[in-house]
Coordinates of C-alpha atoms in Angstrom, one line a residue:
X16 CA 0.0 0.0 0.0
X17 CA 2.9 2.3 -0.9
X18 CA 1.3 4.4 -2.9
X19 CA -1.5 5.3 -0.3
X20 CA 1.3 6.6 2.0
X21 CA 2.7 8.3 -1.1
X22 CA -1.1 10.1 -2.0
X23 CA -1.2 11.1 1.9
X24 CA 2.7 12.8 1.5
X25 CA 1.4 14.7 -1.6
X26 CA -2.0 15.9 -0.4
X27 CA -0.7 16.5 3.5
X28 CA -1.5 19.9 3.4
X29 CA -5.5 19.1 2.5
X30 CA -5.7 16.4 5.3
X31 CA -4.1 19.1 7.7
X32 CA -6.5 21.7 6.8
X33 CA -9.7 19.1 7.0
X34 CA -8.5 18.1 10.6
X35 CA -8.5 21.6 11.6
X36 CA -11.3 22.5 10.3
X37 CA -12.9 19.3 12.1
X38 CA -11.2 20.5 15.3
X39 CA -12.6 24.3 15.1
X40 CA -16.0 23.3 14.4
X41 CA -16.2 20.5 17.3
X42 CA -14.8 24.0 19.8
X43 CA -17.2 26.3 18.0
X44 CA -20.5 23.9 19.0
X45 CA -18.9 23.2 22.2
X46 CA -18.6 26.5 23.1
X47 CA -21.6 27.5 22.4
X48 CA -23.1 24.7 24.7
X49 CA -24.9 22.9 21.9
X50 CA -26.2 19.3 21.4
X51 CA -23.8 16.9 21.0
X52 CA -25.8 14.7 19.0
X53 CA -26.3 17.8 16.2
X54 CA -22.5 18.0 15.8
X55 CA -21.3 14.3 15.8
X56 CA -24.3 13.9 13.0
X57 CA -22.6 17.2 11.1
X58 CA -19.0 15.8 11.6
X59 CA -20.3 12.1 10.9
X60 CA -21.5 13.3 7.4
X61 CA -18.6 15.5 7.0
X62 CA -15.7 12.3 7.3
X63 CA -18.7 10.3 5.4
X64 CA -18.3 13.1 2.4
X65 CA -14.6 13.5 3.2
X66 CA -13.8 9.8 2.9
X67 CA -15.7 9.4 -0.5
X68 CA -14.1 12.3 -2.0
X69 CA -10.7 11.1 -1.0
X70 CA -11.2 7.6 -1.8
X71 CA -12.4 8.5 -5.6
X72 CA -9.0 10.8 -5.6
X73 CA -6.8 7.9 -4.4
X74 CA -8.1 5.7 -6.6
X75 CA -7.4 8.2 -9.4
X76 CA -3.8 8.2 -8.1
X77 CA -3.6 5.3 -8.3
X78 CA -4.5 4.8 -12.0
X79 CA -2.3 7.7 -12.6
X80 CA 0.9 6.1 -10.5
X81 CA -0.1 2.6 -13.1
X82 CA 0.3 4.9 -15.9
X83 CA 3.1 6.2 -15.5
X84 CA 4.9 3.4 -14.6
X85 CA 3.9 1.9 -18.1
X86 CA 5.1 4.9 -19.9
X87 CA 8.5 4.9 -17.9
X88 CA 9.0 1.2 -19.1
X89 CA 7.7 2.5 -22.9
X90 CA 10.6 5.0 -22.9
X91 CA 13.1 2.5 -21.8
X92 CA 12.0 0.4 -25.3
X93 CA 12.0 3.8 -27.4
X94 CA 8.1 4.5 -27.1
X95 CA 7.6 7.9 -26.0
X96 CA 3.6 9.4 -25.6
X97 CA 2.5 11.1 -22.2
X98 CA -0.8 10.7 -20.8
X99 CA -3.3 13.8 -21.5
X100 CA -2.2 16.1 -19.0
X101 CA -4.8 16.9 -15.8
X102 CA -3.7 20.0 -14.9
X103 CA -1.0 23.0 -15.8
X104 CA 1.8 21.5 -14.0
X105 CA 1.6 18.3 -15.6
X106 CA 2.0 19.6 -18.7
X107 CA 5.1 21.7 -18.2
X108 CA 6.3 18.8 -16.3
X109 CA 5.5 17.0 -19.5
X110 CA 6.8 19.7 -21.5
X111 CA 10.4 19.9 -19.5
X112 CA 10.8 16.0 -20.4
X113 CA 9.9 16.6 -24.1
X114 CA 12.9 19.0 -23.8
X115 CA 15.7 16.9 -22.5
X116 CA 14.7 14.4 -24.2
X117 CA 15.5 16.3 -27.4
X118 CA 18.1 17.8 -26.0
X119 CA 19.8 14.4 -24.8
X120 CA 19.1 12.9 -28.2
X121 CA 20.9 16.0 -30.0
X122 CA 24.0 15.3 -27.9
X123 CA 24.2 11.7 -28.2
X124 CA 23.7 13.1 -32.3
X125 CA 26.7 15.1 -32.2
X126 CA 28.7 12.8 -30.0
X127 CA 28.2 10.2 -32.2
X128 CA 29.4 12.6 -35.3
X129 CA 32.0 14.0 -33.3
X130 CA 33.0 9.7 -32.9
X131 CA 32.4 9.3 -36.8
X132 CA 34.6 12.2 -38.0
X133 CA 37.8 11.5 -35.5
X134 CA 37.3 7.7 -37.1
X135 CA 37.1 8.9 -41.0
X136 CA 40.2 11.1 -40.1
X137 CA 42.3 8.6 -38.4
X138 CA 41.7 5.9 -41.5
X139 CA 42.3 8.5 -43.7
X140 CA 45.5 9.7 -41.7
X141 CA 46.8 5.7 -41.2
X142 CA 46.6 5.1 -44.8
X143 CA 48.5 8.8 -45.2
X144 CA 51.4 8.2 -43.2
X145 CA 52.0 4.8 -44.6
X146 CA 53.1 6.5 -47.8
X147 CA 56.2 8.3 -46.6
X148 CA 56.9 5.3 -43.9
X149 CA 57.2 3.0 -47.2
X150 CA 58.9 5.2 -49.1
X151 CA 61.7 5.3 -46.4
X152 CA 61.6 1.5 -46.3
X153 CA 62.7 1.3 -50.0
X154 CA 65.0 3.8 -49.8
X155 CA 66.3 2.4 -46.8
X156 CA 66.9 -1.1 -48.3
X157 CA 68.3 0.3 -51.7
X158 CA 72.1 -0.2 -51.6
X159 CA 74.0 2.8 -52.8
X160 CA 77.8 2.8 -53.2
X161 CA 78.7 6.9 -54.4
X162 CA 79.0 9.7 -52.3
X163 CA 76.6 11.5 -54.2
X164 CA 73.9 8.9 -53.9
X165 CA 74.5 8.5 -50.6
X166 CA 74.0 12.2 -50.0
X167 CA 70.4 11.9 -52.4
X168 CA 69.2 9.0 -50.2
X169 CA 69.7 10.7 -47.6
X170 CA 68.1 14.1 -48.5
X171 CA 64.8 11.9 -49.7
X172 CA 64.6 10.2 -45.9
X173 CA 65.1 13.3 -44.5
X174 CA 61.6 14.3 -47.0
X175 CA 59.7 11.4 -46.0
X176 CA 60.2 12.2 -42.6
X177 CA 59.2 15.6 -42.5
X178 CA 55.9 14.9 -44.3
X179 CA 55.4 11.9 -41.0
X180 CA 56.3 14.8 -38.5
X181 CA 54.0 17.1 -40.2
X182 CA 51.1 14.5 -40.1
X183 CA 51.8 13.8 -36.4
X184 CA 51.2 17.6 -36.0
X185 CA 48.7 17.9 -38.0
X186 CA 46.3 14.9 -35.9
X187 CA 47.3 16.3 -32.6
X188 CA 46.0 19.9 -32.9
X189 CA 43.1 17.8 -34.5
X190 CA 42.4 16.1 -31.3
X191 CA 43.2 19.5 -29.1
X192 CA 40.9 21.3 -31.2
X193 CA 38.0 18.1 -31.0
X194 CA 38.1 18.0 -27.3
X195 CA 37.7 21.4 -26.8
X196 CA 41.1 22.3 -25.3
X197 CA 41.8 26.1 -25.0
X198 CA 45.0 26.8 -23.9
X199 CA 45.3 30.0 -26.0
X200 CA 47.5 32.6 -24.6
X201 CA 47.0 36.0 -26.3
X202 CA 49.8 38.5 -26.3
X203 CA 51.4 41.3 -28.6
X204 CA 53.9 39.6 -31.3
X205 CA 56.4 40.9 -33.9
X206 CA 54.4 38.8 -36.8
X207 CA 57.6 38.8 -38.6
X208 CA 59.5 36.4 -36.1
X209 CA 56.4 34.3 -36.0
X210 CA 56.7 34.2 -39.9
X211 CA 60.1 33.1 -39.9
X212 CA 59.8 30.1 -37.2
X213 CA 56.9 28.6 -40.2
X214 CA 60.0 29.7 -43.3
X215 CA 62.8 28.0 -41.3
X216 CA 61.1 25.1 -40.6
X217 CA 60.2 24.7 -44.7
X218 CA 63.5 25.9 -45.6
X219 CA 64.5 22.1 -46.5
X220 CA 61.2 21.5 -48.9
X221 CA 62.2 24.9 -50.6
X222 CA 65.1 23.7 -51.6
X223 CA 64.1 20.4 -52.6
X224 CA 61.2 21.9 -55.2
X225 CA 63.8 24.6 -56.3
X226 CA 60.8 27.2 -55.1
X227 CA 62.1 30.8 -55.1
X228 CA 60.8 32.0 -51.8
X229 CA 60.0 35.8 -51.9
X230 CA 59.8 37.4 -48.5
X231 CA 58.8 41.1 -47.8
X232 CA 60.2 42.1 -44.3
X233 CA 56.6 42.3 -42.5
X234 CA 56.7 45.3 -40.0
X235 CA 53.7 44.4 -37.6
X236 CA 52.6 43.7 -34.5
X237 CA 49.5 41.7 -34.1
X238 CA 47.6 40.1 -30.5
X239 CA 47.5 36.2 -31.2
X240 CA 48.7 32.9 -29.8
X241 CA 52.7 32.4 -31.0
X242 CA 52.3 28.6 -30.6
X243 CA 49.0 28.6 -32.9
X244 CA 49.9 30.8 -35.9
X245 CA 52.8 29.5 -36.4
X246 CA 50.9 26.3 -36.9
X247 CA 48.7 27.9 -39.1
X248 CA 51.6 29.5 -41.2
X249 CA 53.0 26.0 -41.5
X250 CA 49.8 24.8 -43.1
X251 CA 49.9 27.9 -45.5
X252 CA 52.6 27.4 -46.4
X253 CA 52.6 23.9 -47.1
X254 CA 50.0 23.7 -49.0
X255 CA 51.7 26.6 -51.3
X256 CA 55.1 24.4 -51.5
X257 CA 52.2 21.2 -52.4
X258 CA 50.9 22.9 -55.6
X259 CA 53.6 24.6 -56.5
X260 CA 55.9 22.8 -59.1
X261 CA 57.3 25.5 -60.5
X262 CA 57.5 29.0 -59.8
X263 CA 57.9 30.9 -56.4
X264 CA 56.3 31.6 -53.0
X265 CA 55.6 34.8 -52.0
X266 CA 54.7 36.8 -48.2
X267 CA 54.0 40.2 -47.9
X268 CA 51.7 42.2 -46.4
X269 CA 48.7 44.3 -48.4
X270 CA 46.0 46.2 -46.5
X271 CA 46.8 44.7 -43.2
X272 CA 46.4 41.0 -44.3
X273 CA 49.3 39.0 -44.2
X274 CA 49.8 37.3 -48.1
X275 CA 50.8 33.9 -48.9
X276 CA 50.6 34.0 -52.5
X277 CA 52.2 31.0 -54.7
X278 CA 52.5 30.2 -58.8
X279 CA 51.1 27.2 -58.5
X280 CA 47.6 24.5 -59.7
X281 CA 45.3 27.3 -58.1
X282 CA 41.8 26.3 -57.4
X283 CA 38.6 25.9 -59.6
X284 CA 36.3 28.4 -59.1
X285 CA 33.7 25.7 -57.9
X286 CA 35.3 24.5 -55.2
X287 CA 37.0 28.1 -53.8
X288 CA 34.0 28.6 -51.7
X289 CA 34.5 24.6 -49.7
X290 CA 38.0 24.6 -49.3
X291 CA 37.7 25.4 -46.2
X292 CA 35.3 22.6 -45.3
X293 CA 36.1 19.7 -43.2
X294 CA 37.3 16.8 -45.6
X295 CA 36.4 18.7 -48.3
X296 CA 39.2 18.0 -50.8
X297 CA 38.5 19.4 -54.0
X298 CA 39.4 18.5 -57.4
X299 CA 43.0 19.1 -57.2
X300 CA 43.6 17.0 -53.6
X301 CA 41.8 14.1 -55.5
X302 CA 43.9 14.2 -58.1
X303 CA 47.0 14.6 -55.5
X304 CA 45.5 11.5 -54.0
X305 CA 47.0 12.3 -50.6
X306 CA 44.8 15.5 -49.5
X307 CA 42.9 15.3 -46.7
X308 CA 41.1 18.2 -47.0
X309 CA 42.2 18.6 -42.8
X310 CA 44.9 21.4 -43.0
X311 CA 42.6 24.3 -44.5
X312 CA 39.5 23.3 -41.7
X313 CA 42.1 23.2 -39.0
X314 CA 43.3 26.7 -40.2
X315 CA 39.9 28.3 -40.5
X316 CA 38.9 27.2 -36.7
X317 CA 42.4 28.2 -35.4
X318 CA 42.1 31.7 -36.8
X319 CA 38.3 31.9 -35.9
X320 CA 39.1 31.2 -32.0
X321 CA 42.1 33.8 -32.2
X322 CA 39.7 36.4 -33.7
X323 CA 41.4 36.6 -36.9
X324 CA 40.1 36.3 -40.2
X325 CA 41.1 33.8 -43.9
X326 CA 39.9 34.8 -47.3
X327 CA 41.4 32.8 -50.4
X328 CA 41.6 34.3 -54.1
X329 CA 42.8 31.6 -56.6
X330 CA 42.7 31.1 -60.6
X331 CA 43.5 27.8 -62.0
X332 CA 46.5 27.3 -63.3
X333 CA 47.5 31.0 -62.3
X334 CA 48.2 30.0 -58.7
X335 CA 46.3 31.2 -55.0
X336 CA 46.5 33.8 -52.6
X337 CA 45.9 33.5 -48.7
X338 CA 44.7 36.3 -46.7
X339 CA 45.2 36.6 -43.0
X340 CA 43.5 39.2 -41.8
X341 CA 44.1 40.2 -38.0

């Protein structure tokens, strides 16, 4: 009989107020020296009233307490329709659940998304990295006798693993940036030594394109996170060396945006406006075969969370321009 000690918790304050009532009356006839007979019939018919009124109510709760014990074990198999509503509170009580429900199923959504997406990007990033790991296997188990091929053997290891490096970099701000991590620290930097930690670390792939690199001393000071930009530099700019067969890379700055602006492939003018797109590759990274279509998302969030702003201007075949805008 739980749930008649449950009813009498919930409706305490009406059996409080009838008992007082009961009480007042029995000291109102009593004072006033009347029958006893006249007020025992009153309160007899009184409790005879009360109890039928309270009896029809309990066994209402009950029904209720039934019902909602079958819709808590319909939600637990996915079936989800509340009982019509007796008064105002039920229904926002209704309406609240309606709400995180939706709301719980919208996370679980995303999480699940959020699950798929680090997935996709870590098949896509295994089969990556085992390019350069099996180029350095072959050129490992060639057997060179010169000097000179030596040194080239050498130089085309070093290549391979730079691009594995860069890929390890690449997937952990990929994971620092999925979970959420902020460990931005804004300050006031010479953008000029920022630009030259990216240049020296390409120096090497430079060199091995025979890109002309074409830098315009960049006299500015901007408020942004060191460790950040010069991660998104490094993507610039490797993208630029990517595409680039031929030609030259050049930096400056023009209207207070900083300028990456290369000879190479350029972009179609369809897929401009999605290259910034998670996993969005384009024509020309399918045709490289070994785009991601990672670096350019990864750069669009960075900035966005430092405050800055990206725009790309491209031409195929006439080569692309990247716009930092601080």
């Amino acid at each position: 009989m739980w749930w008649i000690k449950s009813y009498a918790r919930r409706h305490r304050l009406g059996l409080c107020l009838y008992i007082a009532y009961a009480m007042i009356y029995t000291l109102v006839l009593f004072l006033y020296r009347l029958p006893l007979e006249a007020a025992g019939y009153v309160l007899a018919l009184c409790t005879a009233l009360g109890l039928a009124v309270f009896s029809v109510d309990i066994f209402r709760y009950r029904r209720r307490i039934r019902e909602l014990g079958w819709q808590a074990e319909a939600v637990k198999n996915g079936e989800v329709c509340f009982p019509r509503p007796e008064d105002e509170t039920e229904r926002l009580y209704q309406e609240l659940l309606t709400i995180s429900r939706r709301e719980r199923i919208d996370q679980v959504a995303g999480l699940m998304r959020e699950k798929k997406d680090v997935t996709d990007y870590f098949t896509m990033w295994t089969h990556q990295i085992k390019t350069p790991i099996a180029a350095m296997s072959l050129l490992l188990q060639q057997e060179v006798s010169g000097e000179k091929e030596q040194y080239e053997q050498k130089r085309q290891v070093k290549n391979e693993l730079f691009k594995i490096e860069q890929y390890v970099d690449m997937v952990m701000q990929y994971l620092r940036l999925a979970d959420g991590v902020n460990d931005f620290v804004l300050r006031e930097y010479a953008l000029d030594a920022i630009i030259k930690q990216a240049l020296r670390k390409y120096a090497s792939m430079f060199i091995h394109k025979n890109l002309t690199l074409q830098y315009e001393l960049v006299d500015l000071k901007v408020t942004t996170d060191e460790k950040w930009l010069v991660f998104v530099l490094e993507q610039l700019l490797s993208n630029a060396i990517k595409y680039t067969a031929s030609g030259s890379v050049h930096i400056y700055v023009e209207g207070g945006c900083l300028v990456v602006e290369d000879t190479g492939i350029g972009i179609l003018p369809e897929d401009l406006p999605r290259i910034f797109d998670k996993g969005y590759t384009g024509y020309n990274g399918r045709s490289d075969k070994k785009a991601s279509g990672i670096g350019l998302y990864l750069v669009k969030e960075i900035l966005n969370r430092l405050g800055h702003k990206i725009y790309a201007e491209s031409e195929s075949g006439e080569g692309t321009r990247m716009k930092v805008l601080f």
